[in-house]
Each structure stands twice: as C-alpha cells, then as structure tokens.
Short mmCIF file of C-alpha atoms in Angstrom, two decimals:
data_model
loop_
_atom_site.label_atom_id
_atom_site.label_comp_id
_atom_site.label_asym_id
_atom_site.label_seq_id
_atom_site.Cartn_x
_atom_site.Cartn_y
_atom_site.Cartn_z
CA MET A 1 -28.95 -41.86 6.88
CA SER A 2 -30.62 -39.19 9.00
CA LYS A 3 -32.06 -40.27 12.31
CA ILE A 4 -35.84 -40.55 12.42
CA ILE A 5 -37.23 -38.72 15.42
CA ASN A 6 -40.23 -39.76 17.45
CA PRO A 7 -41.91 -36.51 18.51
CA ARG A 8 -43.88 -38.07 21.36
CA ARG A 9 -40.81 -39.74 22.86
CA GLU A 10 -38.60 -36.72 22.27
CA PHE A 11 -41.11 -34.34 23.81
CA LEU A 12 -41.41 -36.47 26.92
CA LYS A 13 -37.62 -36.62 27.15
CA LYS A 14 -37.33 -32.84 26.86
CA ALA A 15 -40.16 -32.26 29.30
CA SER A 16 -38.53 -34.58 31.81
CA ALA A 17 -35.20 -32.85 31.41
CA ALA A 18 -36.91 -29.55 32.11
CA SER A 19 -38.55 -31.08 35.22
CA VAL A 20 -42.00 -30.52 33.74
CA ALA A 21 -44.52 -32.96 35.17
CA LEU A 22 -46.73 -33.90 32.21
CA THR A 23 -48.98 -36.87 31.64
CA PHE A 24 -50.12 -37.48 28.08
CA SER A 25 -52.23 -40.58 28.47
CA ARG A 26 -55.91 -39.79 28.27
CA PRO A 27 -57.83 -40.36 31.50
CA SER A 28 -60.48 -43.05 31.43
CA PHE A 29 -64.04 -42.01 32.11
CA THR A 30 -67.56 -43.16 31.39
CA LYS A 31 -69.32 -41.36 28.55
CA PRO A 32 -72.92 -40.24 29.09
CA LEU A 33 -75.42 -42.99 28.29
CA ASP A 34 -77.36 -40.74 25.91
CA THR A 35 -74.35 -39.96 23.71
CA LYS A 36 -75.42 -40.22 20.07
CA LYS A 37 -73.20 -41.93 17.52
CA ASN A 38 -71.63 -39.50 15.10
CA LYS A 39 -71.89 -40.47 11.45
CA LEU A 40 -68.44 -38.90 10.90
CA PRO A 41 -65.20 -40.21 12.41
CA GLN A 42 -63.95 -38.23 15.41
CA TRP A 43 -61.02 -36.74 13.47
CA ARG A 44 -58.73 -34.51 15.53
CA GLY A 45 -56.00 -32.30 14.16
CA PHE A 46 -55.18 -28.94 12.64
CA ASN A 47 -55.78 -26.43 9.87
CA LEU A 48 -52.83 -26.00 7.48
CA LEU A 49 -52.66 -22.55 5.88
CA ASP A 50 -50.35 -23.08 2.89
CA PHE A 51 -52.90 -21.60 0.46
CA PHE A 52 -55.00 -19.54 2.85
CA ASN A 53 -53.64 -16.35 1.26
CA PRO A 54 -54.86 -15.51 -2.28
CA VAL A 55 -51.20 -14.96 -3.20
CA PRO A 56 -49.64 -18.45 -3.08
CA GLU A 57 -46.17 -17.20 -2.12
CA LYS A 58 -47.64 -15.58 1.00
CA GLY A 59 -49.18 -18.76 2.40
CA ARG A 60 -47.93 -20.17 5.70
CA LYS A 61 -45.98 -23.15 4.44
CA THR A 62 -46.22 -26.42 6.33
CA LYS A 63 -42.77 -27.81 7.06
CA THR A 64 -42.26 -31.47 6.17
CA ALA A 65 -41.55 -32.36 9.81
CA TYR A 66 -44.91 -30.94 10.92
CA TYR A 67 -46.83 -33.83 9.37
CA GLN A 68 -44.82 -36.29 11.41
CA TYR A 69 -45.25 -34.29 14.60
CA MET A 70 -49.03 -34.29 14.15
CA ALA A 71 -49.24 -38.02 13.56
CA ASP A 72 -46.81 -39.03 16.30
CA TRP A 73 -48.61 -36.84 18.82
CA GLY A 74 -51.75 -38.83 18.06
CA PHE A 75 -53.62 -36.60 15.59
CA ASP A 76 -55.27 -37.82 12.39
CA PHE A 77 -56.80 -34.80 10.64
CA ALA A 78 -55.73 -31.84 8.51
CA ARG A 79 -58.13 -29.25 7.11
CA ILE A 80 -56.71 -27.25 4.20
CA PRO A 81 -58.55 -23.92 3.81
CA ILE A 82 -57.78 -22.55 0.34
CA SER A 83 -58.30 -19.14 -1.22
CA TYR A 84 -59.27 -20.01 -4.79
CA PRO A 85 -57.22 -17.22 -6.46
CA SER A 86 -54.09 -18.84 -5.00
CA TYR A 87 -54.24 -21.62 -7.60
CA LEU A 88 -55.17 -19.44 -10.58
CA SER A 89 -53.09 -17.55 -13.15
CA PHE A 90 -54.16 -13.90 -13.55
CA ASP A 91 -52.94 -10.34 -13.04
CA ARG A 92 -52.88 -10.00 -9.23
CA SER A 93 -52.39 -6.24 -9.39
CA LYS A 94 -56.08 -5.96 -10.30
CA PRO A 95 -59.31 -7.45 -8.92
CA ILE A 96 -60.08 -10.83 -10.44
CA ARG A 97 -62.52 -10.82 -13.39
CA PRO A 98 -65.22 -13.39 -14.21
CA ASP A 99 -63.28 -14.58 -17.27
CA GLU A 100 -60.24 -15.35 -15.07
CA VAL A 101 -61.78 -17.51 -12.33
CA LEU A 102 -61.18 -20.81 -14.15
CA GLN A 103 -57.59 -20.18 -15.22
CA PHE A 104 -56.15 -23.03 -13.14
CA ASN A 105 -52.42 -23.03 -12.55
CA SER A 106 -51.18 -26.64 -12.82
CA LYS A 107 -47.98 -25.89 -10.90
CA ILE A 108 -49.90 -24.63 -7.86
CA LEU A 109 -52.36 -27.51 -8.07
CA ASP A 110 -49.40 -29.89 -7.97
CA GLU A 111 -48.27 -28.18 -4.76
CA VAL A 112 -51.68 -28.81 -3.22
CA ASP A 113 -51.33 -32.44 -4.31
CA GLU A 114 -48.05 -32.60 -2.42
CA ILE A 115 -49.69 -31.41 0.80
CA VAL A 116 -52.44 -33.99 0.41
CA HIS A 117 -49.82 -36.68 -0.24
CA ASN A 118 -47.74 -35.66 2.79
CA CYS A 119 -50.83 -35.82 5.00
CA HIS A 120 -51.76 -39.24 3.70
CA GLN A 121 -48.23 -40.50 4.23
CA GLN A 122 -48.72 -39.80 7.94
CA GLY A 123 -52.26 -41.20 8.10
CA LEU A 124 -53.98 -37.81 8.29
CA HIS A 125 -57.46 -37.46 6.83
CA VAL A 126 -57.59 -34.37 4.59
CA SER A 127 -60.54 -31.98 4.48
CA LEU A 128 -60.18 -29.71 1.44
CA ASN A 129 -62.02 -26.43 1.95
CA LEU A 130 -62.68 -23.37 -0.22
CA HIS A 131 -62.06 -20.64 2.33
CA ARG A 132 -62.51 -18.04 -0.37
CA ALA A 133 -64.81 -19.22 -3.14
CA PRO A 134 -65.87 -17.51 -6.36
CA GLY A 135 -68.21 -14.78 -5.14
CA PHE A 136 -67.67 -15.09 -1.38
CA CYS A 137 -65.21 -14.92 1.51
CA ILE A 138 -65.99 -14.44 5.22
CA ASN A 139 -62.95 -12.15 5.39
CA ALA A 140 -64.19 -8.92 3.85
CA GLY A 141 -61.95 -6.73 1.75
CA PHE A 142 -61.64 -8.92 -1.33
CA GLU A 143 -63.23 -7.50 -4.47
CA GLU A 144 -65.18 -10.33 -6.08
CA PRO A 145 -66.74 -9.99 -9.55
CA TYR A 146 -70.09 -11.37 -8.34
CA ASN A 147 -72.02 -12.76 -5.34
CA LEU A 148 -72.06 -16.53 -4.72
CA TRP A 149 -75.42 -16.43 -2.94
CA GLU A 150 -77.25 -14.38 -5.55
CA ASP A 151 -75.57 -14.67 -8.98
CA GLU A 152 -75.90 -17.69 -11.26
CA GLU A 153 -72.54 -16.98 -12.89
CA ALA A 154 -70.83 -17.20 -9.49
CA LEU A 155 -72.58 -20.49 -8.71
CA GLU A 156 -71.46 -21.95 -12.04
CA ALA A 157 -67.86 -20.99 -11.28
CA PHE A 158 -68.15 -22.44 -7.77
CA CYS A 159 -69.34 -25.75 -9.17
CA ALA A 160 -66.62 -25.71 -11.82
CA HIS A 161 -63.99 -25.45 -9.08
CA TRP A 162 -65.48 -28.38 -7.20
CA GLU A 163 -65.73 -30.34 -10.43
CA MET A 164 -62.00 -29.79 -10.93
CA TRP A 165 -61.14 -30.96 -7.41
CA ALA A 166 -63.57 -33.89 -7.58
CA LYS A 167 -62.02 -35.16 -10.81
CA ARG A 168 -58.49 -34.56 -9.58
CA TYR A 169 -59.04 -36.69 -6.48
CA GLN A 170 -61.80 -39.01 -7.67
CA ASN A 171 -59.78 -42.16 -6.96
CA ILE A 172 -58.86 -41.23 -3.38
CA SER A 173 -60.99 -42.95 -0.75
CA SER A 174 -63.40 -40.90 1.36
CA LYS A 175 -61.65 -42.43 4.36
CA LYS A 176 -58.67 -40.30 3.37
CA LEU A 177 -60.26 -37.20 1.80
CA SER A 178 -63.41 -35.11 2.22
CA PHE A 179 -64.60 -31.81 0.73
CA ASP A 180 -65.72 -28.81 2.83
CA LEU A 181 -67.75 -26.69 0.40
CA VAL A 182 -67.33 -23.09 1.51
CA ASN A 183 -65.98 -21.56 4.68
CA GLU A 184 -68.37 -19.90 7.13
CA PRO A 185 -71.30 -18.63 5.02
CA TYR A 186 -72.23 -15.09 6.00
CA LYS A 187 -73.82 -12.00 4.48
CA ARG A 188 -72.33 -8.57 5.21
CA LEU A 189 -74.09 -5.30 4.47
CA ASN A 190 -70.80 -4.05 3.04
CA THR A 191 -68.65 -6.84 1.59
CA ASN A 192 -65.56 -4.61 1.48
CA ASP A 193 -65.66 -3.70 5.20
CA GLN A 194 -64.47 -6.39 7.60
CA HIS A 195 -66.34 -4.71 10.46
CA SER A 196 -69.60 -4.35 8.55
CA PRO A 197 -72.53 -6.04 10.30
CA GLY A 198 -74.26 -9.00 8.72
CA GLY A 199 -75.77 -12.36 9.49
CA PRO A 200 -76.64 -15.79 8.18
CA VAL A 201 -77.20 -16.41 4.50
CA PRO A 202 -80.91 -17.01 3.79
CA VAL A 203 -81.30 -20.79 4.01
CA ASN A 204 -82.85 -21.08 0.54
CA GLU A 205 -79.83 -19.29 -0.97
CA TYR A 206 -77.31 -21.41 0.90
CA ARG A 207 -79.21 -24.60 0.06
CA LYS A 208 -79.21 -23.78 -3.66
CA VAL A 209 -75.42 -23.37 -3.59
CA ALA A 210 -74.82 -26.46 -1.47
CA GLU A 211 -77.11 -28.68 -3.53
CA ALA A 212 -75.52 -27.62 -6.81
CA ALA A 213 -71.99 -28.31 -5.57
CA LEU A 214 -73.07 -31.57 -3.94
CA LYS A 215 -74.62 -32.79 -7.18
CA THR A 216 -71.44 -31.88 -9.06
CA ILE A 217 -69.16 -33.73 -6.62
CA LYS A 218 -71.37 -36.80 -6.23
CA GLY A 219 -71.68 -37.05 -10.00
CA ILE A 220 -67.96 -37.76 -10.11
CA ASN A 221 -67.59 -39.86 -6.96
CA LYS A 222 -70.85 -40.82 -5.28
CA ASN A 223 -69.01 -41.91 -2.14
CA ARG A 224 -67.17 -38.65 -1.51
CA LEU A 225 -67.82 -37.23 1.96
CA VAL A 226 -69.03 -33.64 1.66
CA ILE A 227 -69.31 -31.13 4.50
CA ALA A 228 -71.28 -27.89 4.75
CA ASP A 229 -70.11 -25.27 7.25
CA GLY A 230 -72.63 -23.90 9.71
CA ASN A 231 -74.45 -20.73 8.70
CA GLY A 232 -73.90 -17.25 10.12
CA GLY A 233 -70.13 -17.58 10.06
CA GLY A 234 -70.00 -21.28 10.89
CA GLY A 235 -71.71 -21.33 14.29
CA MET A 236 -75.33 -22.04 13.32
CA ALA A 237 -76.47 -25.61 12.74
CA ILE A 238 -78.69 -26.10 9.66
CA PRO A 239 -81.46 -28.63 10.32
CA GLU A 240 -82.97 -27.65 6.95
CA PHE A 241 -80.07 -29.56 5.31
CA ALA A 242 -80.69 -32.80 7.24
CA ASP A 243 -82.35 -34.44 4.22
CA LEU A 244 -79.26 -33.88 2.05
CA ASP A 245 -76.25 -36.19 1.81
CA LEU A 246 -74.23 -33.58 3.66
CA ASN A 247 -72.33 -33.56 6.92
CA GLN A 248 -71.97 -30.28 8.82
CA SER A 249 -69.09 -28.40 10.43
CA CYS A 250 -69.43 -26.28 13.55
CA ARG A 251 -66.95 -23.87 15.16
CA GLY A 252 -65.25 -23.55 18.53
CA TYR A 253 -65.15 -19.77 18.83
CA PHE A 254 -68.03 -19.08 21.21
CA PRO A 255 -68.00 -16.64 22.89
CA MET A 256 -65.80 -14.52 20.65
CA HIS A 257 -64.72 -12.18 23.42
CA ILE A 258 -62.66 -15.19 24.61
CA SER A 259 -61.57 -16.74 21.31
CA HIS A 260 -60.79 -13.50 19.47
CA HIS A 261 -59.79 -11.14 22.28
CA LYS A 262 -58.10 -8.09 20.74
CA ALA A 263 -58.20 -9.58 17.23
CA PRO A 264 -58.01 -6.51 14.94
CA TRP A 265 -60.04 -8.12 12.14
CA VAL A 266 -62.94 -8.61 14.58
CA PHE A 267 -62.89 -5.56 16.87
CA LYS A 268 -62.60 -1.95 15.71
CA ASP A 269 -60.76 -0.81 18.82
CA PRO A 270 -59.10 -3.99 20.15
CA GLU A 271 -56.80 -2.30 22.64
CA SER A 272 -59.76 -0.82 24.51
CA LEU A 273 -61.06 -4.25 25.52
CA SER A 274 -60.89 -5.39 29.14
CA GLU A 275 -59.18 -8.68 30.03
CA PRO A 276 -61.55 -11.65 29.75
CA ASN A 277 -62.11 -14.35 32.37
CA TRP A 278 -63.49 -17.89 32.14
CA PRO A 279 -65.91 -18.48 33.61
CA GLY A 280 -66.67 -14.83 34.02
CA THR A 281 -68.71 -11.74 33.20
CA HIS A 282 -68.59 -9.86 29.91
CA ASN A 283 -70.86 -6.89 29.15
CA GLU A 284 -72.92 -7.67 32.26
CA ARG A 285 -73.52 -11.27 31.19
CA TYR A 286 -71.99 -14.22 33.01
CA TYR A 287 -70.52 -16.97 30.79
CA SER A 288 -69.70 -20.52 31.88
CA LYS A 289 -69.63 -24.08 30.57
CA SER A 290 -73.43 -24.24 30.71
CA ASP A 291 -73.53 -21.51 28.04
CA LEU A 292 -71.27 -23.61 25.85
CA GLU A 293 -73.54 -26.62 26.32
CA LYS A 294 -76.53 -24.55 25.21
CA HIS A 295 -74.54 -23.25 22.24
CA TYR A 296 -73.88 -26.79 21.01
CA GLU A 297 -77.39 -28.15 21.64
CA PRO A 298 -78.48 -27.58 17.98
CA TRP A 299 -75.41 -29.52 16.82
CA VAL A 300 -76.18 -32.41 19.16
CA ALA A 301 -79.72 -32.35 17.75
CA LEU A 302 -78.24 -32.82 14.27
CA LEU A 303 -76.40 -35.92 15.48
CA LYS A 304 -79.74 -37.32 16.68
CA GLN A 305 -81.11 -36.73 13.17
CA GLY A 306 -78.28 -38.81 11.71
CA VAL A 307 -76.21 -35.87 10.39
CA GLY A 308 -72.44 -36.19 10.76
CA VAL A 309 -70.86 -33.30 12.67
CA HIS A 310 -67.24 -32.15 12.91
CA CYS A 311 -65.73 -28.96 14.35
CA GLY A 312 -63.62 -27.72 11.45
CA GLU A 313 -62.14 -24.77 13.33
CA LEU A 314 -61.57 -23.87 16.94
CA GLY A 315 -58.93 -22.14 18.99
CA CYS A 316 -57.94 -18.84 20.52
CA TYR A 317 -55.99 -15.76 19.43
CA ASN A 318 -52.75 -15.14 21.28
CA LYS A 319 -53.95 -12.03 23.14
CA THR A 320 -56.30 -13.98 25.43
CA PRO A 321 -54.51 -14.77 28.71
CA HIS A 322 -53.19 -18.32 28.43
CA LYS A 323 -54.84 -19.61 31.62
CA VAL A 324 -58.18 -18.19 30.52
CA PHE A 325 -57.76 -19.77 27.09
CA LEU A 326 -56.97 -23.24 28.46
CA SER A 327 -59.83 -23.16 30.98
CA TRP A 328 -62.35 -22.19 28.29
CA PHE A 329 -60.83 -24.52 25.71
CA GLU A 330 -60.99 -27.58 27.95
CA ASP A 331 -64.72 -26.98 28.44
CA ILE A 332 -65.24 -26.90 24.67
CA LEU A 333 -63.14 -30.01 24.10
CA ASP A 334 -65.07 -31.83 26.84
CA ILE A 335 -68.41 -31.04 25.20
CA LEU A 336 -67.25 -32.01 21.74
CA ASP A 337 -65.69 -35.22 23.00
CA ASP A 338 -68.74 -36.21 25.02
CA ASN A 339 -70.69 -36.10 21.76
CA GLY A 340 -68.09 -37.83 19.60
CA ILE A 341 -67.30 -34.67 17.61
CA GLY A 342 -63.75 -34.23 16.32
CA PHE A 343 -61.94 -30.95 15.78
CA GLY A 344 -59.38 -29.02 13.75
CA LEU A 345 -57.35 -26.44 15.68
CA TRP A 346 -56.79 -23.19 13.83
CA GLU A 347 -53.77 -23.55 13.30
CA PHE A 348 -50.66 -25.74 13.76
CA SER A 349 -48.08 -22.94 13.72
CA GLY A 350 -49.05 -19.30 14.18
CA SER A 351 -50.97 -16.92 16.43
CA PHE A 352 -53.71 -19.51 17.20
CA GLY A 353 -51.33 -22.43 17.04
CA LEU A 354 -49.53 -25.10 18.95
CA LEU A 355 -46.19 -23.86 17.65
CA ASN A 356 -44.88 -20.28 17.43
CA SER A 357 -48.04 -18.63 18.75
CA GLY A 358 -46.31 -15.40 19.81
CA ARG A 359 -47.85 -15.48 23.27
CA THR A 360 -45.96 -13.46 25.87
CA ASP A 361 -47.43 -15.07 29.02
CA ILE A 362 -46.12 -18.65 28.68
CA GLU A 363 -42.86 -20.55 28.84
CA TYR A 364 -42.20 -22.34 25.58
CA VAL A 365 -40.35 -25.61 25.05
CA ASP A 366 -37.72 -25.37 22.34
CA TRP A 367 -38.79 -27.99 19.80
CA TYR A 368 -36.05 -28.29 17.14
CA GLY A 369 -36.01 -24.53 16.73
CA GLU A 370 -39.78 -24.13 17.06
CA LYS A 371 -41.53 -22.64 20.10
CA LEU A 372 -43.89 -25.28 21.47
CA ASP A 373 -46.80 -24.49 23.78
CA LYS A 374 -46.42 -27.53 26.05
CA GLU A 375 -49.58 -26.89 28.07
CA LEU A 376 -51.73 -26.65 24.96
CA LEU A 377 -50.17 -29.83 23.60
CA LYS A 378 -50.86 -31.60 26.88
CA LEU A 379 -54.52 -30.55 26.71
CA LEU A 380 -54.97 -31.50 23.04
CA MET A 381 -53.33 -34.89 23.54
CA LYS A 382 -55.82 -35.60 26.30
CA TYR A 383 -58.44 -35.73 23.54
CA ALA A 384 -56.36 -37.21 20.69
#
C-alpha cells in the first residue's frame, strides 16, 4: 500500500529542513464591527484549467495529488472555467457553426464529472463556469457564429448548455456545487482583436441573458446556487441584479498594471513597460491600499443589500516582481477577508499559480517534483 502523504506536515518538515522560518497559523485579530454577513460561504481555493482550452487535449490537467494538496493546506474551493467547445464533437479545423453547438461529447462530459468527483472527495466546493459560452468569450480571437448579448439563437444555445449541466448535476447539493453563468461579461468593438477597446455589456442585455439562464437552472433545481460575474470584465458590481436570486463574483486584478504586468494578451508592447511598485506611482497616479478599498466599495454595498459575493479570480502574472506581487496581494486579501469574501486564485499550477509559476526572482521549494512558491503559500494559508 502506498504511503498517504500529509501536505501540510510534509511542507513544514521540508521548510524546517531548509531552515525556512514559516508560520502557517492564521493570526488572531478583531474584525471591524460594521462587517456585513456574506450570504455566500467564504470559500477559498483555486481555478482548475482542465477544460479552459477549447481543444480538450490542450487543457492544463489537474494531477490527482493536487486535490489533496489543496484540501490539506486548508482550502475548500475549486472553480472550473470551461470553454464550451471543449466538450463538443465537431470539426475543429473550422469555426464552430450554430448547428454544432449542442453536439455534446459524453466522453468529455464524463471527464468533467471526474474532476467534480475528485474535488468533492477532498471536500472542495465546485463552481462550474462557462469561460467561453455560445456567442461570447472575454478572450478575443475566437470566431463565434453569433453574439450572446444580442442574438436570440445564441441565448437559446446558452440556456441549453446550462440545462444540460443543471440536469446532469441536479442531485448534487448546492453546498457542494454552484454554477457561474458566464465569465467576465464585456463588449469589444472588434471581437477578433484581443487588444480592441470595449466596456461593460449594457445592463439590460446582460440581465436578459442572466435571467433566462437562471430560470432554466432553477427550473431543474430551485436550490442551486447561481453566480453572475461582475460586468465590464468582472470588476464592476451590478446593483441592478440585486432583486434576482443571483450571487455575484468580483475580481482581484485591480490595478492591472500590477496583476498583469507584461502580459502579452493585455498589453500591445509588454516589454516596454516600466517595473511596477506597490504602493507606488503608475502613469502619474499614486496607487495604495486606499485605492483598493475604494475599488471594492460597490461590492461591499452589495453585501449590505443581501447579495452574496465571492471573488472568483485573483492573482498576478509571473512578470510582476515577487515582492511587489505579495505586498499588493496581501492588501487585497485583507480587504476581502475583512468583508467575509472568499477567493479563487488563478491558478493552482501555472504562470499565476502556487506551483510551477515560472518566476525567475524567487527560490522554490521542491514539492515532489513540483516547484512550490513557499512565500505565496504562506500568505494564502494565512487566509485559509
């Protein structure tokens, strides 16, 4: 029988052996008296990118041991952002057609089931998200056959996908599974250009989509927890949705000159950017924790209205200096925690991740062949 490892104990052992002074117990402190109770649990964990790519074989597969690491390090949440073509059968050498968007591939769906099962085996709540939905994806460059925000045919397909997922998981408790409708609603002037300017989806258009999907899901399981991502790419709270049976998901990417420093899908000339600082000045504006507090004020206002709030994505690309990242990130985590808002780091393993981030300015701990960012783990465990 293979020996079962305890990641928390093993990490402490390895850290001690390396003479690294780390304390993982969370410090006690008094929360502000005006903290509002969050309708959602304060889930904390990671995004898992197995089906983030529209080609299923190109997803970043979650190793079986990762689920155990997450749970034993004190985390209880996994968001699964899915590109809908990844679980369809069609000719991938051509843009997807409207008559192909409901050709579900049972083999791939079974693989998603396995991820959900593995998460539940370790006590992780699963948030299933359509990162690319019929007619929309925040990542430009995909050729969709229609527009989710404007075309009725796209909305019908969107609801059909959520009907499929709702029926597939209708007997799983909402304590274990929630649905995150569509990732980071946004409208670009040119949907095929990732650098094309854009902005929030008109609220009436987003509401029509959200209400239709919500009705579909609740018609199958009235108790299912459903989440709507913030508008304008996830960062804008939507008080106009407060009357709906919807929770909302914010982001931890503000300001983006910190979170996405030199990210080529964000900046046209990433190598020309100057090194960021936190707190510090960028483009003649000084940024500090007070700016973060102002950024999250609309989300705190939602809590006061009785809307559940969770931060579905947050983190930092590996080109931001590590010390700057951790200083900024701790401020965000403090603000979220003070308001009872949980989080999902983008990602567990990869350029934003806890493992194998590819950073060149840190000393990794070898973790069973993986490269572990011990300082990031220490910070995250402070809030787990």
